[in-house]
């Protein structure tokens, strides 16, 4: 019998205590962020006080999740010097924090003695893992 895989939104809706996101790539090229990244490279900066200009459905999902009492944490393992994309992510992290996420950064050089998986992932309620698979140039492939 075939099992259906829940969507990410469904997984977040079922989360009761914690959702932890590990990011380990230096570049992501999702279609969702390509325009924002290009605008940032051209000099545009979001005004943190103008929430309507940068609030997204993703941030709605995170805010709804944290409002239910779920702790959402994100760890970014990054190379140094950072890539332009990581500098962009850093500049936009105020958005994640406004939605209720706890975000931390770890230089890759300080992660050498940690046992880390080969792919980005989410861990939900310390019981379920969802891996995010990407191509070599940062395009999203699928979840497993």
CSV table of C-alpha atoms in Angstrom, one decimal:
chain,number,residue,atom,x,y,z
A,1,UNK,CA,0.0,0.0,0.0
A,2,UNK,CA,1.4,3.4,-1.0
A,3,UNK,CA,1.9,5.9,1.9
A,4,UNK,CA,1.4,9.6,1.2
A,5,UNK,CA,4.1,11.9,2.4
A,6,UNK,CA,2.8,14.9,4.3
A,7,UNK,CA,3.5,18.3,3.0
A,8,UNK,CA,5.9,20.5,4.9
A,9,UNK,CA,3.0,22.7,6.0
A,10,UNK,CA,1.2,19.6,7.4
A,11,UNK,CA,4.4,18.6,9.2
A,12,UNK,CA,4.7,22.0,10.8
A,13,UNK,CA,1.0,21.9,11.7
A,14,UNK,CA,1.5,18.6,13.5
A,15,UNK,CA,4.6,19.8,15.4
A,16,UNK,CA,4.0,20.1,19.1
A,17,UNK,CA,7.3,21.1,20.7
A,18,UNK,CA,10.2,21.9,18.4
A,19,UNK,CA,11.2,22.3,14.8
A,20,UNK,CA,15.0,22.5,14.1
A,21,UNK,CA,16.4,23.5,10.7
A,22,UNK,CA,20.0,22.8,9.8
A,23,UNK,CA,21.3,24.6,6.7
A,24,UNK,CA,24.8,23.8,5.5
A,25,UNK,CA,25.0,25.2,1.9
A,26,UNK,CA,26.7,28.4,0.9
A,27,UNK,CA,24.3,29.1,-2.0
A,28,UNK,CA,20.6,28.4,-2.5
A,29,UNK,CA,19.0,29.3,-5.9
A,30,UNK,CA,15.3,28.8,-5.2
A,31,UNK,CA,13.0,30.6,-7.5
A,32,UNK,CA,11.3,32.1,-4.5
A,33,UNK,CA,14.3,34.1,-3.5
A,34,UNK,CA,16.1,34.7,-6.8
A,35,UNK,CA,14.4,38.1,-7.3
A,36,UNK,CA,15.0,39.2,-3.7
A,37,UNK,CA,18.6,38.2,-3.9
A,38,UNK,CA,19.1,40.0,-7.2
A,39,UNK,CA,17.5,43.1,-5.8
A,40,UNK,CA,19.7,42.9,-2.7
A,41,UNK,CA,22.9,42.5,-4.9
A,42,UNK,CA,21.7,45.7,-6.7
A,43,UNK,CA,21.6,47.6,-3.4
A,44,UNK,CA,18.0,47.1,-2.2
A,45,UNK,CA,17.7,46.6,1.6
A,46,UNK,CA,14.5,45.7,3.4
A,47,UNK,CA,13.4,48.2,6.0
A,48,UNK,CA,12.8,46.1,9.2
A,49,UNK,CA,10.1,48.6,10.3
A,50,UNK,CA,8.1,48.1,7.0
A,51,UNK,CA,6.9,44.6,7.7
A,52,UNK,CA,4.3,44.7,4.9
A,53,UNK,CA,7.1,45.0,2.3
A,54,UNK,CA,8.9,41.8,3.3
A,55,UNK,CA,6.4,39.6,5.1
A,56,UNK,CA,5.8,36.3,3.2
A,57,UNK,CA,3.6,33.2,3.5
A,58,UNK,CA,6.7,31.3,4.8
A,59,UNK,CA,6.9,33.8,7.7
A,60,UNK,CA,3.1,33.4,8.3
A,61,UNK,CA,3.7,29.6,8.7
A,62,UNK,CA,6.6,30.2,11.1
A,63,UNK,CA,4.7,32.8,13.1
A,64,UNK,CA,1.6,30.5,13.4
A,65,UNK,CA,3.9,27.6,14.5
A,66,UNK,CA,5.7,29.6,17.2
A,67,UNK,CA,2.3,31.2,18.3
A,68,UNK,CA,1.2,27.6,19.2
A,69,UNK,CA,4.3,27.3,21.5
A,70,UNK,CA,6.5,25.4,19.2
A,71,UNK,CA,10.2,26.4,19.3
A,72,UNK,CA,11.6,26.9,15.8
A,73,UNK,CA,15.4,27.0,15.6
A,74,UNK,CA,17.6,27.4,12.6
A,75,UNK,CA,21.4,26.7,12.5
A,76,UNK,CA,23.4,27.9,9.5
A,77,UNK,CA,26.9,26.4,9.0
A,78,UNK,CA,28.7,28.8,6.7
A,79,UNK,CA,32.1,29.0,5.0
A,80,UNK,CA,34.3,32.0,5.6
A,81,UNK,CA,34.6,34.4,3.9
A,82,UNK,CA,30.9,34.1,3.4
A,83,UNK,CA,29.4,34.0,-0.1
A,84,UNK,CA,27.2,36.9,-1.4
A,85,UNK,CA,24.2,34.7,-0.8
A,86,UNK,CA,25.1,34.1,2.9
A,87,UNK,CA,25.6,37.8,3.3
A,88,UNK,CA,22.1,38.3,1.8
A,89,UNK,CA,20.7,35.7,4.2
A,90,UNK,CA,22.3,37.4,7.1
A,91,UNK,CA,20.9,40.8,6.1
A,92,UNK,CA,17.4,39.2,5.9
A,93,UNK,CA,17.6,37.2,9.2
A,94,UNK,CA,15.5,39.9,11.0
A,95,UNK,CA,12.6,38.5,9.1
A,96,UNK,CA,13.1,35.0,10.6
A,97,UNK,CA,13.5,36.5,14.0
A,98,UNK,CA,10.3,38.6,13.6
A,99,UNK,CA,8.4,35.4,12.8
A,100,UNK,CA,9.7,33.8,16.0
A,101,UNK,CA,12.6,31.7,14.9
A,102,UNK,CA,15.9,31.4,16.9
A,103,UNK,CA,18.7,31.7,14.3
A,104,UNK,CA,22.4,30.8,15.0
A,105,UNK,CA,25.4,30.9,12.7
A,106,UNK,CA,28.4,28.6,12.9
A,107,UNK,CA,31.6,29.0,10.9
A,108,UNK,CA,32.3,25.8,9.0
A,109,UNK,CA,35.8,25.8,10.4
A,110,UNK,CA,34.3,25.4,13.9
A,111,UNK,CA,32.1,22.5,12.8
A,112,UNK,CA,34.8,20.0,11.9
A,113,UNK,CA,34.5,18.0,15.1
A,114,UNK,CA,30.7,17.8,14.9
A,115,UNK,CA,28.9,14.8,13.4
A,116,UNK,CA,26.6,16.5,10.8
A,117,UNK,CA,24.6,14.9,8.0
A,118,UNK,CA,25.4,15.4,4.3
A,119,UNK,CA,22.2,17.3,3.6
A,120,UNK,CA,20.1,20.1,5.1
A,121,UNK,CA,17.3,18.9,7.2
A,122,UNK,CA,14.4,19.6,9.6
A,123,UNK,CA,13.9,17.7,12.8
A,124,UNK,CA,10.4,17.9,14.2
A,125,UNK,CA,9.7,17.1,17.8
A,126,UNK,CA,12.9,15.1,18.1
A,127,UNK,CA,11.2,12.2,16.2
A,128,UNK,CA,10.9,13.0,12.5
A,129,UNK,CA,13.6,14.1,10.1
A,130,UNK,CA,12.9,15.6,6.7
A,131,UNK,CA,16.0,16.0,4.5
A,132,UNK,CA,16.2,18.8,1.9
A,133,UNK,CA,18.1,17.7,-1.2
A,134,UNK,CA,19.7,20.3,-3.6
A,135,UNK,CA,21.7,20.2,-6.8
A,136,UNK,CA,25.4,21.2,-6.8
A,137,UNK,CA,24.5,24.8,-7.7
A,138,UNK,CA,21.8,25.1,-4.9
A,139,UNK,CA,18.6,24.4,-6.8
A,140,UNK,CA,16.0,22.5,-4.7
A,141,UNK,CA,15.4,18.9,-5.8
A,142,UNK,CA,13.0,17.4,-3.3
A,143,UNK,CA,12.4,16.3,0.3
A,144,UNK,CA,13.1,12.8,1.7
